Short mmCIF file of N, CA and C in Angstrom, two decimals:
data_model
loop_
_atom_site.label_atom_id
_atom_site.label_comp_id
_atom_site.label_asym_id
_atom_site.label_seq_id
_atom_site.Cartn_x
_atom_site.Cartn_y
_atom_site.Cartn_z
N UNK N 1 -21.90 -9.18 25.56
CA UNK N 1 -23.00 -8.62 24.78
C UNK N 1 -22.74 -8.91 23.31
N UNK N 2 -23.78 -9.40 22.64
CA UNK N 2 -23.73 -9.66 21.21
C UNK N 2 -24.11 -8.40 20.45
N UNK N 3 -23.30 -8.07 19.46
CA UNK N 3 -23.55 -6.90 18.60
C UNK N 3 -23.76 -7.37 17.17
N UNK N 4 -24.40 -6.55 16.37
CA UNK N 4 -24.60 -6.86 14.97
C UNK N 4 -23.54 -6.13 14.14
N UNK N 5 -23.05 -6.79 13.12
CA UNK N 5 -22.03 -6.20 12.24
C UNK N 5 -22.44 -6.38 10.78
N UNK N 6 -21.91 -5.52 9.91
CA UNK N 6 -22.09 -5.69 8.48
C UNK N 6 -20.73 -5.53 7.79
N UNK N 7 -20.60 -6.09 6.64
CA UNK N 7 -19.33 -5.99 5.89
C UNK N 7 -19.11 -4.58 5.40
N UNK N 8 -17.86 -4.13 5.42
CA UNK N 8 -17.50 -2.87 4.85
C UNK N 8 -17.49 -3.02 3.33
N UNK N 9 -17.78 -1.96 2.62
CA UNK N 9 -17.70 -2.05 1.15
C UNK N 9 -16.25 -2.32 0.73
N UNK N 10 -16.09 -3.27 -0.15
CA UNK N 10 -14.78 -3.60 -0.69
C UNK N 10 -14.86 -3.45 -2.20
N UNK N 11 -13.90 -2.70 -2.75
CA UNK N 11 -13.85 -2.48 -4.20
C UNK N 11 -12.68 -3.31 -4.73
N UNK N 12 -12.94 -4.06 -5.77
CA UNK N 12 -11.92 -4.94 -6.36
C UNK N 12 -11.93 -4.80 -7.86
N UNK N 13 -10.80 -5.09 -8.50
CA UNK N 13 -10.71 -5.35 -9.93
C UNK N 13 -10.74 -6.86 -10.06
N UNK N 14 -11.50 -7.37 -10.99
CA UNK N 14 -11.56 -8.83 -11.09
C UNK N 14 -11.86 -9.28 -12.53
N UNK N 15 -11.49 -10.50 -12.82
CA UNK N 15 -11.85 -11.10 -14.10
C UNK N 15 -12.14 -12.59 -13.91
N UNK N 16 -13.14 -13.06 -14.60
CA UNK N 16 -13.39 -14.50 -14.61
C UNK N 16 -12.41 -15.08 -15.59
N UNK N 17 -11.52 -15.94 -15.07
CA UNK N 17 -10.46 -16.52 -15.91
C UNK N 17 -11.12 -17.48 -16.90
N UNK N 18 -10.82 -17.26 -18.20
CA UNK N 18 -11.37 -18.10 -19.27
C UNK N 18 -10.31 -18.73 -20.13
N UNK N 19 -9.09 -18.82 -19.64
CA UNK N 19 -8.01 -19.42 -20.40
C UNK N 19 -7.29 -18.45 -21.30
N UNK N 20 -7.42 -17.17 -21.06
CA UNK N 20 -6.79 -16.15 -21.89
C UNK N 20 -5.26 -16.33 -21.88
N UNK N 21 -4.60 -15.81 -22.91
CA UNK N 21 -3.16 -15.83 -22.95
C UNK N 21 -2.60 -14.72 -22.06
N UNK N 22 -1.37 -14.91 -21.60
CA UNK N 22 -0.75 -13.96 -20.68
C UNK N 22 -0.65 -12.57 -21.33
N UNK N 23 -0.48 -12.52 -22.65
CA UNK N 23 -0.36 -11.23 -23.33
C UNK N 23 -1.57 -10.34 -23.18
N UNK N 24 -2.74 -10.94 -22.88
CA UNK N 24 -3.96 -10.15 -22.72
C UNK N 24 -4.21 -9.75 -21.27
N UNK N 25 -3.38 -10.21 -20.34
CA UNK N 25 -3.57 -9.90 -18.92
C UNK N 25 -3.20 -8.46 -18.61
N UNK N 26 -3.86 -7.84 -17.61
CA UNK N 26 -3.38 -6.58 -17.13
C UNK N 26 -2.04 -6.75 -16.40
N UNK N 27 -1.25 -5.70 -16.26
CA UNK N 27 0.09 -5.79 -15.68
C UNK N 27 0.07 -6.41 -14.28
N UNK N 28 -0.92 -6.06 -13.46
CA UNK N 28 -0.96 -6.59 -12.09
C UNK N 28 -1.10 -8.11 -12.08
N UNK N 29 -1.74 -8.67 -13.10
CA UNK N 29 -1.91 -10.11 -13.18
C UNK N 29 -0.66 -10.78 -13.76
N UNK N 30 -0.02 -10.12 -14.69
CA UNK N 30 1.22 -10.67 -15.26
C UNK N 30 2.26 -10.84 -14.12
N UNK N 31 2.35 -9.87 -13.24
CA UNK N 31 3.32 -9.89 -12.13
C UNK N 31 3.05 -11.07 -11.21
N UNK N 32 1.79 -11.43 -10.99
CA UNK N 32 1.41 -12.47 -10.04
C UNK N 32 1.49 -13.86 -10.66
N UNK N 33 1.59 -13.97 -11.99
CA UNK N 33 1.55 -15.24 -12.68
C UNK N 33 2.84 -16.02 -12.52
N UNK N 34 2.74 -17.26 -12.06
CA UNK N 34 3.89 -18.16 -11.94
C UNK N 34 3.95 -19.12 -13.11
N UNK N 35 2.82 -19.66 -13.50
CA UNK N 35 2.75 -20.63 -14.58
C UNK N 35 1.35 -20.66 -15.18
N UNK N 36 1.24 -21.09 -16.40
CA UNK N 36 -0.06 -21.18 -17.08
C UNK N 36 -0.08 -22.47 -17.89
N UNK N 37 -1.24 -23.15 -17.87
CA UNK N 37 -1.41 -24.37 -18.66
C UNK N 37 -2.68 -24.20 -19.49
N UNK N 38 -2.58 -24.50 -20.76
CA UNK N 38 -3.74 -24.42 -21.66
C UNK N 38 -3.73 -25.67 -22.51
N UNK N 39 -4.47 -26.70 -22.06
CA UNK N 39 -4.62 -27.93 -22.78
C UNK N 39 -5.78 -27.87 -23.74
N UNK N 40 -6.09 -28.99 -24.35
CA UNK N 40 -7.19 -29.05 -25.31
C UNK N 40 -8.57 -28.91 -24.66
N UNK N 41 -8.69 -29.31 -23.40
CA UNK N 41 -10.02 -29.23 -22.78
C UNK N 41 -10.02 -28.54 -21.42
N UNK N 42 -8.87 -28.06 -20.93
CA UNK N 42 -8.83 -27.38 -19.63
C UNK N 42 -7.68 -26.41 -19.63
N UNK N 43 -7.86 -25.34 -18.87
CA UNK N 43 -6.80 -24.32 -18.75
C UNK N 43 -6.75 -23.90 -17.30
N UNK N 44 -5.56 -23.61 -16.83
CA UNK N 44 -5.35 -23.12 -15.48
C UNK N 44 -4.22 -22.16 -15.44
N UNK N 45 -4.17 -21.39 -14.38
CA UNK N 45 -3.08 -20.46 -14.17
C UNK N 45 -2.68 -20.54 -12.70
N UNK N 46 -1.38 -20.56 -12.44
CA UNK N 46 -0.87 -20.61 -11.07
C UNK N 46 -0.39 -19.20 -10.70
N UNK N 47 -0.89 -18.71 -9.56
CA UNK N 47 -0.62 -17.34 -9.15
C UNK N 47 -0.02 -17.28 -7.77
N UNK N 48 0.82 -16.27 -7.56
CA UNK N 48 1.29 -15.95 -6.20
C UNK N 48 0.29 -14.95 -5.64
N UNK N 49 -0.47 -15.39 -4.63
CA UNK N 49 -1.55 -14.56 -4.07
C UNK N 49 -1.24 -14.17 -2.63
N UNK N 50 -2.12 -13.37 -2.04
CA UNK N 50 -1.95 -12.99 -0.64
C UNK N 50 -2.06 -14.19 0.30
N UNK N 51 -2.61 -15.29 -0.18
CA UNK N 51 -2.72 -16.53 0.61
C UNK N 51 -1.76 -17.62 0.16
N UNK N 52 -0.72 -17.24 -0.54
CA UNK N 52 0.24 -18.23 -1.06
C UNK N 52 -0.01 -18.55 -2.51
N UNK N 53 0.52 -19.68 -2.94
CA UNK N 53 0.35 -20.08 -4.35
C UNK N 53 -1.01 -20.72 -4.54
N UNK N 54 -1.77 -20.22 -5.51
CA UNK N 54 -3.10 -20.79 -5.79
C UNK N 54 -3.27 -20.96 -7.30
N UNK N 55 -4.15 -21.88 -7.65
CA UNK N 55 -4.48 -22.17 -9.04
C UNK N 55 -5.89 -21.66 -9.32
N UNK N 56 -6.02 -20.96 -10.46
CA UNK N 56 -7.33 -20.55 -10.97
C UNK N 56 -7.62 -21.40 -12.18
N UNK N 57 -8.86 -21.93 -12.24
CA UNK N 57 -9.28 -22.83 -13.34
C UNK N 57 -10.21 -22.03 -14.27
N UNK N 58 -10.02 -22.21 -15.56
CA UNK N 58 -10.80 -21.50 -16.56
C UNK N 58 -12.28 -21.79 -16.38
N UNK N 59 -13.10 -20.71 -16.34
CA UNK N 59 -14.53 -20.82 -16.22
C UNK N 59 -15.07 -21.08 -14.83
N UNK N 60 -14.13 -21.33 -13.88
CA UNK N 60 -14.54 -21.66 -12.51
C UNK N 60 -14.13 -20.67 -11.45
N UNK N 61 -13.12 -19.86 -11.76
CA UNK N 61 -12.54 -18.96 -10.75
C UNK N 61 -12.38 -17.54 -11.23
N UNK N 62 -12.61 -16.58 -10.32
CA UNK N 62 -12.27 -15.20 -10.55
C UNK N 62 -10.91 -14.92 -9.99
N UNK N 63 -10.17 -14.07 -10.70
CA UNK N 63 -8.89 -13.56 -10.16
C UNK N 63 -9.18 -12.13 -9.75
N UNK N 64 -8.81 -11.81 -8.52
CA UNK N 64 -9.18 -10.53 -7.89
C UNK N 64 -7.96 -9.75 -7.52
N UNK N 65 -8.01 -8.43 -7.70
CA UNK N 65 -7.00 -7.52 -7.14
C UNK N 65 -7.72 -6.58 -6.19
N UNK N 66 -7.32 -6.63 -4.93
CA UNK N 66 -7.90 -5.76 -3.89
C UNK N 66 -7.32 -4.38 -3.91
N UNK N 67 -7.91 -3.48 -3.15
CA UNK N 67 -7.44 -2.08 -3.06
C UNK N 67 -5.98 -1.99 -2.60
N UNK N 68 -5.55 -2.94 -1.77
CA UNK N 68 -4.16 -2.91 -1.28
C UNK N 68 -3.18 -3.55 -2.28
N UNK N 69 -3.67 -3.85 -3.52
CA UNK N 69 -2.92 -4.38 -4.64
C UNK N 69 -2.61 -5.87 -4.50
N UNK N 70 -3.11 -6.53 -3.45
CA UNK N 70 -2.89 -8.00 -3.32
C UNK N 70 -3.84 -8.71 -4.29
N UNK N 71 -3.43 -9.89 -4.68
CA UNK N 71 -4.16 -10.69 -5.65
C UNK N 71 -4.69 -11.94 -4.96
N UNK N 72 -5.86 -12.42 -5.33
CA UNK N 72 -6.47 -13.60 -4.74
C UNK N 72 -7.29 -14.32 -5.81
N UNK N 73 -7.64 -15.56 -5.53
CA UNK N 73 -8.50 -16.38 -6.38
C UNK N 73 -9.75 -16.70 -5.59
N UNK N 74 -10.91 -16.58 -6.24
CA UNK N 74 -12.17 -16.92 -5.56
C UNK N 74 -13.06 -17.72 -6.50
N UNK N 75 -13.65 -18.77 -5.99
CA UNK N 75 -14.58 -19.57 -6.80
C UNK N 75 -15.68 -18.68 -7.35
N UNK N 76 -16.12 -19.01 -8.59
CA UNK N 76 -17.11 -18.20 -9.28
C UNK N 76 -18.39 -17.97 -8.45
N UNK N 77 -18.93 -19.05 -7.88
CA UNK N 77 -20.19 -18.90 -7.12
C UNK N 77 -20.01 -18.04 -5.91
N UNK N 78 -18.89 -18.15 -5.19
CA UNK N 78 -18.62 -17.32 -4.00
C UNK N 78 -18.43 -15.85 -4.41
N UNK N 79 -17.70 -15.63 -5.50
CA UNK N 79 -17.49 -14.27 -5.98
C UNK N 79 -18.80 -13.59 -6.32
N UNK N 80 -19.62 -14.28 -7.09
CA UNK N 80 -20.89 -13.70 -7.55
C UNK N 80 -21.87 -13.51 -6.40
N UNK N 81 -21.75 -14.27 -5.32
CA UNK N 81 -22.60 -14.06 -4.15
C UNK N 81 -22.07 -12.91 -3.30
N UNK N 82 -20.80 -12.57 -3.42
CA UNK N 82 -20.16 -11.54 -2.61
C UNK N 82 -20.13 -10.16 -3.30
N UNK N 83 -19.86 -10.14 -4.58
CA UNK N 83 -19.63 -8.88 -5.30
C UNK N 83 -20.68 -8.67 -6.38
N UNK N 84 -20.94 -7.42 -6.67
CA UNK N 84 -21.75 -7.05 -7.82
C UNK N 84 -21.01 -6.00 -8.61
N UNK N 85 -21.19 -5.99 -9.89
CA UNK N 85 -20.51 -5.01 -10.72
C UNK N 85 -20.99 -3.59 -10.39
N UNK N 86 -20.03 -2.68 -10.30
CA UNK N 86 -20.35 -1.27 -10.05
C UNK N 86 -20.80 -0.62 -11.34
N UNK N 87 -21.81 0.21 -11.22
CA UNK N 87 -22.21 0.98 -12.40
C UNK N 87 -21.31 2.19 -12.52
N UNK N 88 -20.99 2.54 -13.75
CA UNK N 88 -20.05 3.63 -13.97
C UNK N 88 -20.68 4.98 -13.92
#
């Protein structure tokens, strides 16, 4: 028998990576950071995530912290299709 399902609400902390310096990161992101590159025209950050080592590219990826404190990287278009900002 086929049943219908819907996604459970998931609450995350997230930031669109824009090439910020490590000093401006929240503590949970500093802990996950392995390396950071900031060139003249591109910036990236290498993170230890729940899915292994991943790279986030400036302007293209969100860095996410889930309720279980795990960190992940998600493409900007996928993130914006999945999550909406909570009103305070």
